[in-house]
PDB file of C-alpha atoms and ligand atoms in Angstrom:
ATOM      1  CA  UNK A 609       7.321  -8.872 -20.334  1.00 93.00           C
ATOM      2  CA  UNK A 610       9.084  -7.489 -17.363  1.00 96.00           C
ATOM      3  CA  UNK A 611      10.058  -4.066 -17.554  1.00 97.00           C
ATOM      4  CA  UNK A 612      10.816  -1.080 -15.969  1.00 98.00           C
ATOM      5  CA  UNK A 613       9.420   3.257 -14.865  1.00 97.00           C
ATOM      6  CA  UNK A 614      10.871   5.802 -13.623  1.00 95.00           C
ATOM      7  CA  UNK A 615       9.157   7.212 -11.103  1.00 95.00           C
ATOM      8  CA  UNK A 616      11.232   9.977  -9.051  1.00 94.00           C
ATOM      9  CA  UNK A 617      13.734   9.195  -9.466  1.00 92.00           C
ATOM     10  CA  UNK A 618      12.983   5.082  -8.633  1.00 95.00           C
ATOM     11  CA  UNK A 619      13.398   2.534 -11.212  1.00 97.00           C
ATOM     12  CA  UNK A 620       9.397   0.716 -10.579  1.00 98.00           C
ATOM     13  CA  UNK A 621       8.831  -2.484 -11.822  1.00 98.00           C
ATOM     14  CA  UNK A 622       6.013  -3.934 -13.147  1.00 98.00           C
ATOM     15  CA  UNK A 623       5.365  -6.873 -15.848  1.00 98.00           C
ATOM     16  CA  UNK A 624       3.041  -6.091 -19.132  1.00 98.00           C
ATOM     17  CA  UNK A 625       1.254  -9.917 -20.499  1.00 97.00           C
ATOM     18  CA  UNK A 626      -1.223 -10.471 -23.401  1.00 98.00           C
ATOM     19  CA  UNK A 627      -2.551  -7.970 -25.782  1.00 97.00           C
ATOM     20  CA  UNK A 628      -6.238  -6.214 -25.967  1.00 96.00           C
ATOM     21  CA  UNK A 629      -8.121  -3.869 -22.898  1.00 97.00           C
ATOM     22  CA  UNK A 630      -5.929  -3.429 -20.343  1.00 98.00           C
ATOM     23  CA  UNK A 631      -6.370  -5.489 -17.045  1.00 98.00           C
ATOM     24  CA  UNK A 632      -4.436  -2.624 -14.129  1.00 98.00           C
ATOM     25  CA  UNK A 633      -3.801  -5.360 -10.700  1.00 98.00           C
ATOM     26  CA  UNK A 634      -2.611  -4.186  -7.926  1.00 98.00           C
ATOM     27  CA  UNK A 635      -1.009  -6.974  -5.179  1.00 98.00           C
ATOM     28  CA  UNK A 636      -1.520  -5.981  -1.561  1.00 98.00           C
ATOM     29  CA  UNK A 637       0.944  -5.558   1.741  1.00 98.00           C
ATOM     30  CA  UNK A 638       3.276  -7.643   2.138  1.00 97.00           C
ATOM     31  CA  UNK A 639       3.158  -8.810  -2.136  1.00 98.00           C
ATOM     32  CA  UNK A 640       4.163  -8.626  -5.458  1.00 98.00           C
ATOM     33  CA  UNK A 641       3.504  -8.439  -8.782  1.00 98.00           C
ATOM     34  CA  UNK A 642       4.652 -12.374  -8.389  1.00 98.00           C
ATOM     35  CA  UNK A 643       1.254 -12.444  -6.586  1.00 98.00           C
ATOM     36  CA  UNK A 644      -0.701 -12.843  -9.333  1.00 98.00           C
ATOM     37  CA  UNK A 645       1.651 -15.091 -11.636  1.00 97.00           C
ATOM     38  CA  UNK A 646      -1.735 -17.692 -12.282  1.00 97.00           C
ATOM     39  CA  UNK A 647      -4.312 -14.914 -12.638  1.00 97.00           C
ATOM     40  CA  UNK A 648      -2.451 -12.548 -14.395  1.00 97.00           C
ATOM     41  CA  UNK A 649      -1.269 -15.984 -16.866  1.00 97.00           C
ATOM     42  CA  UNK A 650      -5.007 -16.396 -16.852  1.00 97.00           C
ATOM     43  CA  UNK A 651      -6.330 -13.400 -17.705  1.00 97.00           C
ATOM     44  CA  UNK A 652      -3.371 -12.184 -20.233  1.00 97.00           C
ATOM     45  CA  UNK A 653      -4.763 -14.671 -22.786  1.00 97.00           C
ATOM     46  CA  UNK A 654      -8.021 -13.111 -23.072  1.00 95.00           C
ATOM     47  CA  UNK A 655      -6.178  -8.978 -22.178  1.00 97.00           C
ATOM     48  CA  UNK A 656      -3.475  -6.765 -21.480  1.00 98.00           C
ATOM     49  CA  UNK A 657      -2.948  -7.436 -17.832  1.00 98.00           C
ATOM     50  CA  UNK A 658       0.161  -4.945 -15.774  1.00 98.00           C
ATOM     51  CA  UNK A 659       0.977  -5.509 -12.650  1.00 98.00           C
ATOM     52  CA  UNK A 660       2.669  -3.720 -11.028  1.00 98.00           C
ATOM     53  CA  UNK A 661       5.229  -4.091  -7.785  1.00 98.00           C
ATOM     54  CA  UNK A 662       3.921  -0.974  -5.757  1.00 98.00           C
ATOM     55  CA  UNK A 663       6.646   1.586  -3.299  1.00 98.00           C
ATOM     56  CA  UNK A 664       8.164  -0.127  -1.160  1.00 98.00           C
ATOM     57  CA  UNK A 665       6.917  -4.616  -2.789  1.00 98.00           C
ATOM     58  CA  UNK A 666       9.316  -6.363  -4.219  1.00 98.00           C
ATOM     59  CA  UNK A 667      11.751  -4.881  -6.383  1.00 97.00           C
ATOM     60  CA  UNK A 668      10.462  -1.484  -6.311  1.00 98.00           C
ATOM     61  CA  UNK A 669      12.365   0.486  -4.188  1.00 97.00           C
ATOM     62  CA  UNK A 670      10.415   1.977  -1.197  1.00 97.00           C
ATOM     63  CA  UNK A 671      10.221   6.182  -1.699  1.00 95.00           C
ATOM     64  CA  UNK A 672       9.131   7.840   1.573  1.00 92.00           C
ATOM     65  CA  UNK A 673       8.890   7.924   4.792  1.00 96.00           C
ATOM     66  CA  UNK A 674       5.187   7.269   4.677  1.00 97.00           C
ATOM     67  CA  UNK A 675       3.683   5.763   1.147  1.00 98.00           C
ATOM     68  CA  UNK A 676       0.067   7.379   1.152  1.00 98.00           C
ATOM     69  CA  UNK A 677      -2.509   4.755  -1.348  1.00 98.00           C
ATOM     70  CA  UNK A 678      -2.132   8.415  -3.600  1.00 98.00           C
ATOM     71  CA  UNK A 679       1.308   8.545  -3.796  1.00 98.00           C
ATOM     72  CA  UNK A 680       0.969   5.447  -4.577  1.00 98.00           C
ATOM     73  CA  UNK A 681      -1.722   5.777  -6.843  1.00 98.00           C
ATOM     74  CA  UNK A 682       0.184   8.690  -8.324  1.00 98.00           C
ATOM     75  CA  UNK A 683       2.864   5.953  -9.289  1.00 98.00           C
ATOM     76  CA  UNK A 684       0.371   3.365 -10.739  1.00 98.00           C
ATOM     77  CA  UNK A 685      -0.533   6.665 -12.901  1.00 98.00           C
ATOM     78  CA  UNK A 686       2.704   6.982 -14.147  1.00 98.00           C
ATOM     79  CA  UNK A 687       3.624   3.293 -15.142  1.00 98.00           C
ATOM     80  CA  UNK A 688       0.381   3.338 -17.429  1.00 98.00           C
ATOM     81  CA  UNK A 689       0.741   6.632 -18.582  1.00 98.00           C
ATOM     82  CA  UNK A 690       4.324   5.330 -19.946  1.00 97.00           C
ATOM     83  CA  UNK A 691       2.804   2.958 -22.085  1.00 98.00           C
ATOM     84  CA  UNK A 692       0.151   6.242 -23.579  1.00 98.00           C
ATOM     85  CA  UNK A 693      -2.695   3.667 -22.018  1.00 98.00           C
ATOM     86  CA  UNK A 694      -5.510   5.460 -21.076  1.00 97.00           C
ATOM     87  CA  UNK A 695      -8.078   2.901 -20.253  1.00 97.00           C
ATOM     88  CA  UNK A 696      -8.440   0.194 -17.815  1.00 98.00           C
ATOM     89  CA  UNK A 697     -10.420  -2.154 -15.384  1.00 98.00           C
ATOM     90  CA  UNK A 698      -8.123  -1.104 -12.127  1.00 98.00           C
ATOM     91  CA  UNK A 699      -8.142  -4.093 -10.149  1.00 98.00           C
ATOM     92  CA  UNK A 700      -6.872  -4.111  -6.129  1.00 98.00           C
ATOM     93  CA  UNK A 701      -6.265  -6.851  -3.693  1.00 98.00           C
ATOM     94  CA  UNK A 702      -6.466  -5.144   0.013  1.00 98.00           C
ATOM     95  CA  UNK A 703      -3.616  -2.978  -0.268  1.00 98.00           C
ATOM     96  CA  UNK A 704      -4.031  -2.735  -3.924  1.00 98.00           C
ATOM     97  CA  UNK A 705      -7.572  -1.795  -3.532  1.00 98.00           C
ATOM     98  CA  UNK A 706      -7.748   1.276  -1.416  1.00 98.00           C
ATOM     99  CA  UNK A 707      -4.386   2.088  -3.734  1.00 99.00           C
ATOM    100  CA  UNK A 708      -7.430   1.159  -6.964  1.00 99.00           C
ATOM    101  CA  UNK A 709      -9.552   3.274  -4.924  1.00 98.00           C
ATOM    102  CA  UNK A 710      -7.942   6.815  -4.086  1.00 98.00           C
ATOM    103  CA  UNK A 711      -6.122   6.313  -8.177  1.00 98.00           C
ATOM    104  CA  UNK A 712     -10.261   6.003  -8.754  1.00 98.00           C
ATOM    105  CA  UNK A 713     -10.452   9.365  -7.369  1.00 98.00           C
ATOM    106  CA  UNK A 714      -7.677  10.862  -8.377  1.00 98.00           C
ATOM    107  CA  UNK A 715      -7.919   9.673 -12.221  1.00 98.00           C
ATOM    108  CA  UNK A 716     -12.022   9.111 -12.895  1.00 98.00           C
ATOM    109  CA  UNK A 717     -11.772   9.363 -17.091  1.00 97.00           C
ATOM    110  CA  UNK A 718      -9.441   6.616 -16.812  1.00 98.00           C
ATOM    111  CA  UNK A 719     -10.983   4.015 -15.110  1.00 98.00           C
ATOM    112  CA  UNK A 720     -13.446   1.515 -16.646  1.00 98.00           C
ATOM    113  CA  UNK A 721     -14.243  -0.415 -14.020  1.00 98.00           C
ATOM    114  CA  UNK A 722     -13.191  -1.485 -10.367  1.00 98.00           C
ATOM    115  CA  UNK A 723     -12.454  -4.291  -8.535  1.00 98.00           C
ATOM    116  CA  UNK A 724     -11.299  -4.773  -4.920  1.00 98.00           C
ATOM    117  CA  UNK A 725     -11.016  -7.566  -3.806  1.00 98.00           C
ATOM    118  CA  UNK A 726     -10.516  -8.725  -0.890  1.00 98.00           C
ATOM    119  CA  UNK A 727     -10.858  -4.978   0.294  1.00 98.00           C
ATOM    120  CA  UNK A 728     -12.499  -1.797   1.022  1.00 98.00           C
ATOM    121  CA  UNK A 729     -13.796   2.152   1.329  1.00 98.00           C
ATOM    122  CA  UNK A 730     -13.682   2.186   4.872  1.00 98.00           C
ATOM    123  CA  UNK A 731     -10.825   3.431   6.611  1.00 98.00           C
ATOM    124  CA  UNK A 732      -8.927   2.926   9.615  1.00 98.00           C
ATOM    125  CA  UNK A 733     -10.879   1.712  13.187  1.00 97.00           C
ATOM    126  CA  UNK A 734      -8.999   3.535  16.191  1.00 97.00           C
ATOM    127  CA  UNK A 735      -8.068  -0.495  17.185  1.00 97.00           C
ATOM    128  CA  UNK A 736      -6.460  -0.687  13.959  1.00 97.00           C
ATOM    129  CA  UNK A 737      -4.489   2.723  13.878  1.00 98.00           C
ATOM    130  CA  UNK A 738      -3.013   1.474  17.628  1.00 98.00           C
ATOM    131  CA  UNK A 739      -2.437  -2.222  15.503  1.00 96.00           C
ATOM    132  CA  UNK A 740       0.075  -0.890  13.056  1.00 97.00           C
ATOM    133  CA  UNK A 741       1.960   1.541  15.530  1.00 97.00           C
ATOM    134  CA  UNK A 742       2.984  -1.696  17.172  1.00 95.00           C
ATOM    135  CA  UNK A 743       3.337  -3.270  14.380  1.00 95.00           C
ATOM    136  CA  UNK A 744       5.041  -0.832  12.980  1.00 95.00           C
ATOM    137  CA  UNK A 745       7.762  -1.382  16.227  1.00 95.00           C
ATOM    138  CA  UNK A 746       7.746  -4.827  15.971  1.00 94.00           C
ATOM    139  CA  UNK A 747       9.079  -4.605  12.147  1.00 93.00           C
ATOM    140  CA  UNK A 748      11.430  -2.400  12.591  1.00 90.00           C
ATOM    141  CA  UNK A 749      13.428  -4.880  14.929  1.00 91.00           C
ATOM    142  CA  UNK A 750      12.709  -7.951  12.859  1.00 89.00           C
ATOM    143  CA  UNK A 751      10.045  -9.272  10.595  1.00 87.00           C
ATOM    144  CA  UNK A 752      10.155 -12.219   9.895  1.00 91.00           C
ATOM    145  CA  UNK A 753       8.843 -13.854  12.883  1.00 89.00           C
ATOM    146  CA  UNK A 754       5.940 -11.184  11.612  1.00 90.00           C
ATOM    147  CA  UNK A 755       5.669 -12.251   8.441  1.00 90.00           C
ATOM    148  CA  UNK A 756       5.609 -15.847   8.687  1.00 90.00           C
ATOM    149  CA  UNK A 757       2.614 -15.238  11.389  1.00 90.00           C
ATOM    150  CA  UNK A 758       0.755 -13.101   9.179  1.00 93.00           C
ATOM    151  CA  UNK A 759       0.895 -15.726   5.742  1.00 95.00           C
ATOM    152  CA  UNK A 760      -1.675 -18.306   7.689  1.00 95.00           C
ATOM    153  CA  UNK A 761      -3.676 -15.761   8.419  1.00 96.00           C
ATOM    154  CA  UNK A 762      -4.556 -14.904   5.499  1.00 98.00           C
ATOM    155  CA  UNK A 763      -5.598 -18.148   4.187  1.00 98.00           C
ATOM    156  CA  UNK A 764      -8.619 -20.061   4.739  1.00 98.00           C
ATOM    157  CA  UNK A 765      -8.332 -22.974   7.696  1.00 96.00           C
ATOM    158  CA  UNK A 766      -9.290 -25.297   5.115  1.00 96.00           C
ATOM    159  CA  UNK A 767      -7.090 -24.393   2.434  1.00 98.00           C
ATOM    160  CA  UNK A 768      -4.075 -24.351   4.255  1.00 96.00           C
ATOM    161  CA  UNK A 769      -2.697 -28.102   3.265  1.00 95.00           C
ATOM    162  CA  UNK A 770      -3.995 -27.685   0.844  1.00 97.00           C
ATOM    163  CA  UNK A 771      -2.398 -25.066  -1.260  1.00 98.00           C
ATOM    164  CA  UNK A 772       1.188 -25.346   0.508  1.00 97.00           C
ATOM    165  CA  UNK A 773       2.717 -23.821  -2.686  1.00 97.00           C
ATOM    166  CA  UNK A 774       1.027 -20.701  -2.237  1.00 98.00           C
ATOM    167  CA  UNK A 775       1.111 -20.775   1.224  1.00 97.00           C
ATOM    168  CA  UNK A 776       5.347 -21.394   0.794  1.00 96.00           C
ATOM    169  CA  UNK A 777       5.897 -18.438  -1.657  1.00 98.00           C
ATOM    170  CA  UNK A 778       3.110 -15.606  -0.307  1.00 97.00           C
ATOM    171  CA  UNK A 779       5.324 -16.738   3.160  1.00 96.00           C
ATOM    172  CA  UNK A 780       8.880 -16.111   0.141  1.00 96.00           C
ATOM    173  CA  UNK A 781       7.784 -12.703  -1.322  1.00 97.00           C
ATOM    174  CA  UNK A 782       6.059 -11.449   2.331  1.00 97.00           C
ATOM    175  CA  UNK A 783       9.758 -12.111   3.843  1.00 95.00           C
ATOM    176  CA  UNK A 784      11.459 -10.309   0.407  1.00 95.00           C
ATOM    177  CA  UNK A 785      10.033  -7.434   0.937  1.00 96.00           C
ATOM    178  CA  UNK A 786      12.519  -4.684   2.600  1.00 94.00           C
ATOM    179  CA  UNK A 787      11.290  -2.835   5.610  1.00 94.00           C
ATOM    180  CA  UNK A 788      11.522   0.915   4.681  1.00 95.00           C
ATOM    181  CA  UNK A 789       8.727  -0.598   2.792  1.00 96.00           C
ATOM    182  CA  UNK A 790       6.538  -2.719   5.005  1.00 96.00           C
ATOM    183  CA  UNK A 791       6.645   0.386   7.671  1.00 97.00           C
ATOM    184  CA  UNK A 792       6.389   3.299   5.114  1.00 98.00           C
ATOM    185  CA  UNK A 793       2.764   1.204   3.726  1.00 98.00           C
ATOM    186  CA  UNK A 794       1.281   1.037   7.415  1.00 98.00           C
ATOM    187  CA  UNK A 795       1.722   4.694   7.410  1.00 98.00           C
ATOM    188  CA  UNK A 796       0.338   5.006   4.362  1.00 98.00           C
ATOM    189  CA  UNK A 797      -2.008   2.475   5.245  1.00 98.00           C
ATOM    190  CA  UNK A 798      -3.113   3.973   8.814  1.00 98.00           C
ATOM    191  CA  UNK A 799      -4.315   7.653   7.742  1.00 98.00           C
ATOM    192  CA  UNK A 800      -5.949   7.021   4.769  1.00 98.00           C
ATOM    193  CA  UNK A 801      -9.346   8.275   4.794  1.00 98.00           C
ATOM    194  CA  UNK A 802     -12.812   7.369   3.625  1.00 98.00           C
ATOM    195  CA  UNK A 803     -13.788   6.187   0.264  1.00 98.00           C
ATOM    196  CA  UNK A 804     -17.211   5.740   0.528  1.00 98.00           C
ATOM    197  CA  UNK A 805     -17.746   8.748  -1.751  1.00 98.00           C
ATOM    198  CA  UNK A 806     -15.759   7.049  -4.517  1.00 98.00           C
ATOM    199  CA  UNK A 807     -17.714   4.296  -4.376  1.00 98.00           C
ATOM    200  CA  UNK A 808     -20.976   6.417  -4.374  1.00 98.00           C
ATOM    201  CA  UNK A 809     -20.343   8.937  -7.545  1.00 98.00           C
ATOM    202  CA  UNK A 810     -18.855   6.281  -9.202  1.00 98.00           C
ATOM    203  CA  UNK A 811     -19.456   6.390 -13.245  1.00 96.00           C
ATOM    204  CA  UNK A 812     -18.054   2.770 -14.040  1.00 97.00           C
ATOM    205  CA  UNK A 813     -19.127  -0.493 -12.607  1.00 98.00           C
ATOM    206  CA  UNK A 814     -17.028  -2.133  -9.439  1.00 98.00           C
ATOM    207  CA  UNK A 815     -16.433  -5.575  -8.076  1.00 98.00           C
ATOM    208  CA  UNK A 816     -16.639  -6.826  -4.966  1.00 98.00           C
ATOM    209  CA  UNK A 817     -14.231 -10.254  -4.691  1.00 98.00           C
ATOM    210  CA  UNK A 818     -15.415 -11.050  -0.567  1.00 98.00           C
ATOM    211  CA  UNK A 819     -13.849 -14.553   0.840  1.00 98.00           C
ATOM    212  CA  UNK A 820     -15.861 -15.349   3.577  1.00 98.00           C
ATOM    213  CA  UNK A 821     -13.357 -17.071   5.302  1.00 98.00           C
ATOM    214  CA  UNK A 822     -11.171 -13.194   5.607  1.00 98.00           C
ATOM    215  CA  UNK A 823      -9.807 -13.480   9.028  1.00 97.00           C
ATOM    216  CA  UNK A 824      -8.645  -9.762   7.738  1.00 96.00           C
ATOM    217  CA  UNK A 825     -11.911  -7.815   6.512  1.00 97.00           C
ATOM    218  CA  UNK A 826     -14.914  -9.296   7.739  1.00 96.00           C
ATOM    219  CA  UNK A 827     -16.796 -10.093   4.808  1.00 98.00           C
ATOM    220  CA  UNK A 828     -20.432  -8.853   7.035  1.00 97.00           C
ATOM    221  CA  UNK A 829     -18.576  -5.202   6.498  1.00 97.00           C
ATOM    222  CA  UNK A 830     -17.678  -5.667   3.375  1.00 98.00           C
ATOM    223  CA  UNK A 831     -21.080  -6.797   2.074  1.00 98.00           C
ATOM    224  CA  UNK A 832     -22.403  -3.619   2.977  1.00 97.00           C
ATOM    225  CA  UNK A 833     -20.059  -1.294   1.175  1.00 98.00           C
ATOM    226  CA  UNK A 834     -21.643  -3.243  -2.185  1.00 98.00           C
ATOM    227  CA  UNK A 835     -25.043  -1.386  -1.482  1.00 98.00           C
ATOM    228  CA  UNK A 836     -23.085   2.280  -2.322  1.00 98.00           C
ATOM    229  CA  UNK A 837     -21.787   2.035  -6.889  1.00 98.00           C
ATOM    230  CA  UNK A 838     -25.000   3.077  -9.155  1.00 97.00           C
ATOM    231  CA  UNK A 839     -23.478  -0.591 -11.189  1.00 97.00           C
ATOM    232  CA  UNK A 840     -22.715  -2.971  -8.080  1.00 98.00           C
ATOM    233  CA  UNK A 841     -21.856  -6.167  -8.586  1.00 98.00           C
ATOM    234  CA  UNK A 842     -20.240  -8.775  -6.431  1.00 98.00           C
ATOM    235  CA  UNK A 843     -19.130 -12.440  -5.663  1.00 98.00           C
ATOM    236  CA  UNK A 844     -18.804 -14.112  -2.510  1.00 98.00           C
ATOM    237  CA  UNK A 845     -16.378 -17.042  -1.169  1.00 98.00           C
ATOM    238  CA  UNK A 846     -17.820 -19.550   0.315  1.00 98.00           C
ATOM    239  CA  UNK A 847     -14.078 -21.504   1.416  1.00 97.00           C
ATOM    240  CA  UNK A 848     -12.303 -18.320   0.382  1.00 98.00           C
ATOM    241  CA  UNK A 849      -9.656 -15.992   2.972  1.00 98.00           C
ATOM    242  CA  UNK A 850      -8.073 -13.005   1.638  1.00 98.00           C
ATOM    243  CA  UNK A 851      -6.780 -14.915  -1.180  1.00 98.00           C
ATOM    244  CA  UNK A 852      -9.076 -15.958  -3.840  1.00 98.00           C
ATOM    245  CA  UNK A 853      -6.508 -15.644  -6.891  1.00 98.00           C
ATOM    246  CA  UNK A 854      -5.348 -18.857  -5.743  1.00 98.00           C
ATOM    247  CA  UNK A 855      -7.804 -19.820  -3.020  1.00 98.00           C
ATOM    248  CA  UNK A 856     -10.521 -19.757  -5.862  1.00 98.00           C
ATOM    249  CA  UNK A 857      -8.720 -18.943  -9.278  1.00 98.00           C
ATOM    250  CA  UNK A 858     -11.258 -20.714 -11.332  1.00 97.00           C
ATOM    251  CA  UNK A 859     -14.793 -18.832  -9.560  1.00 98.00           C
ATOM    252  CA  UNK A 860     -11.946 -15.320  -9.548  1.00 98.00           C
ATOM    253  CA  UNK A 861     -10.927 -15.360 -13.084  1.00 98.00           C
ATOM    254  CA  UNK A 862     -14.521 -15.750 -14.972  1.00 97.00           C
ATOM    255  CA  UNK A 863     -16.290 -13.247 -12.417  1.00 98.00           C
ATOM    256  CA  UNK A 864     -13.308 -10.777 -13.477  1.00 97.00           C
ATOM    257  CA  UNK A 865     -13.165 -12.118 -17.068  1.00 97.00           C
ATOM    258  CA  UNK A 866     -16.694 -11.709 -17.427  1.00 97.00           C
ATOM    259  CA  UNK A 867     -17.039  -8.018 -15.600  1.00 98.00           C
ATOM    260  CA  UNK A 868     -14.079  -6.864 -17.855  1.00 97.00           C
ATOM    261  CA  UNK A 869     -15.806  -7.848 -20.963  1.00 94.00           C
ATOM    262  CA  UNK A 870     -18.959  -6.254 -18.993  1.00 96.00           C
ATOM    263  CA  UNK A 871     -17.192  -2.914 -18.613  1.00 96.00           C
ATOM    264  CA  UNK A 872     -15.951  -2.243 -21.885  1.00 94.00           C
ATOM    265  CA  UNK A 873     -18.224  -3.767 -23.806  1.00 88.00           C
ATOM    266  CA  UNK A 874     -20.773  -0.539 -21.930  1.00 71.00           C
ATOM    267  CA  UNK A 875     -18.561   2.415 -23.444  1.00 69.00           C
TER     268      UNK A 875
HETATM  269  C1  MLT B1665      -3.258  -6.624   2.629  1.00 94.38           C
HETATM  270  O1  MLT B1665      -3.370  -8.238   2.709  1.00 94.38           O
HETATM  271  O2  MLT B1665      -2.998  -5.674   1.816  1.00 94.38           O
HETATM  272  C2  MLT B1665      -3.442  -5.632   3.982  1.00 94.38           C
HETATM  273  O3  MLT B1665      -4.104  -7.134   4.590  1.00 94.38           O
HETATM  274  C3  MLT B1665      -4.838  -5.292   4.292  1.00 94.38           C
HETATM  275  C4  MLT B1665      -4.652  -4.061   5.422  1.00 94.38           C
HETATM  276  O4  MLT B1665      -3.365  -4.749   6.410  1.00 94.38           O
HETATM  277  O5  MLT B1665      -5.234  -3.220   5.676  1.00 94.38           O
END
């Protein structure tokens, strides 16, 4: 069911499906809660799944000049508090993972487990920061070409023709992301700090989902982070790029179901 919560004078759109223990799904850059339609449908047979349009994405309007990862995490907390939820497993895809890490830093007592889904605790390199600036200039003029070029790169080459429907859907969602939302998120990602300490100090288990064909975040670098948490789990998807919930739906669903069950059993 689609619902709304108020955050800083804007309406935050989210979906709430299923019953029981809670999983929170946070989408990536240029995505919306709809990116998780199939994934959340499967998870909701077993858990209550909350999926949120982050500020400046989907149908949640942009709030400010910079959408820092902390601001987005506060928005997520507001939604969860409005439902009087206290403990949950937080799953963040890519930029959603940066938000999930900021959330875990700000509100560790609410986190039963964290899933870093094609994401990283490392900040942007200097080169990446420069690239964010370049992309901001392009997007301010016209974001359609940038989006059309980027989306296919999120999928492993071998999956592009197999997952035509999913590529089209990801593109449609990205094209409807408002320009201000794109630029504010780029500024927020560019200034995000390292959150290696969040991984290191976490009192809850952490699952890393890593795609071996990921063109956005190199799998070797992500694998290094898996040694930081005390209770660390990982799956490496041989045939997946940056979109494991499409490219390896069954595998990622089963891994997350098992991980979530374990997080709640161990409380
Ligand atoms: C994402 O998919 O959320 C972005 O590619 C993350 C990023 O640009 O760092």
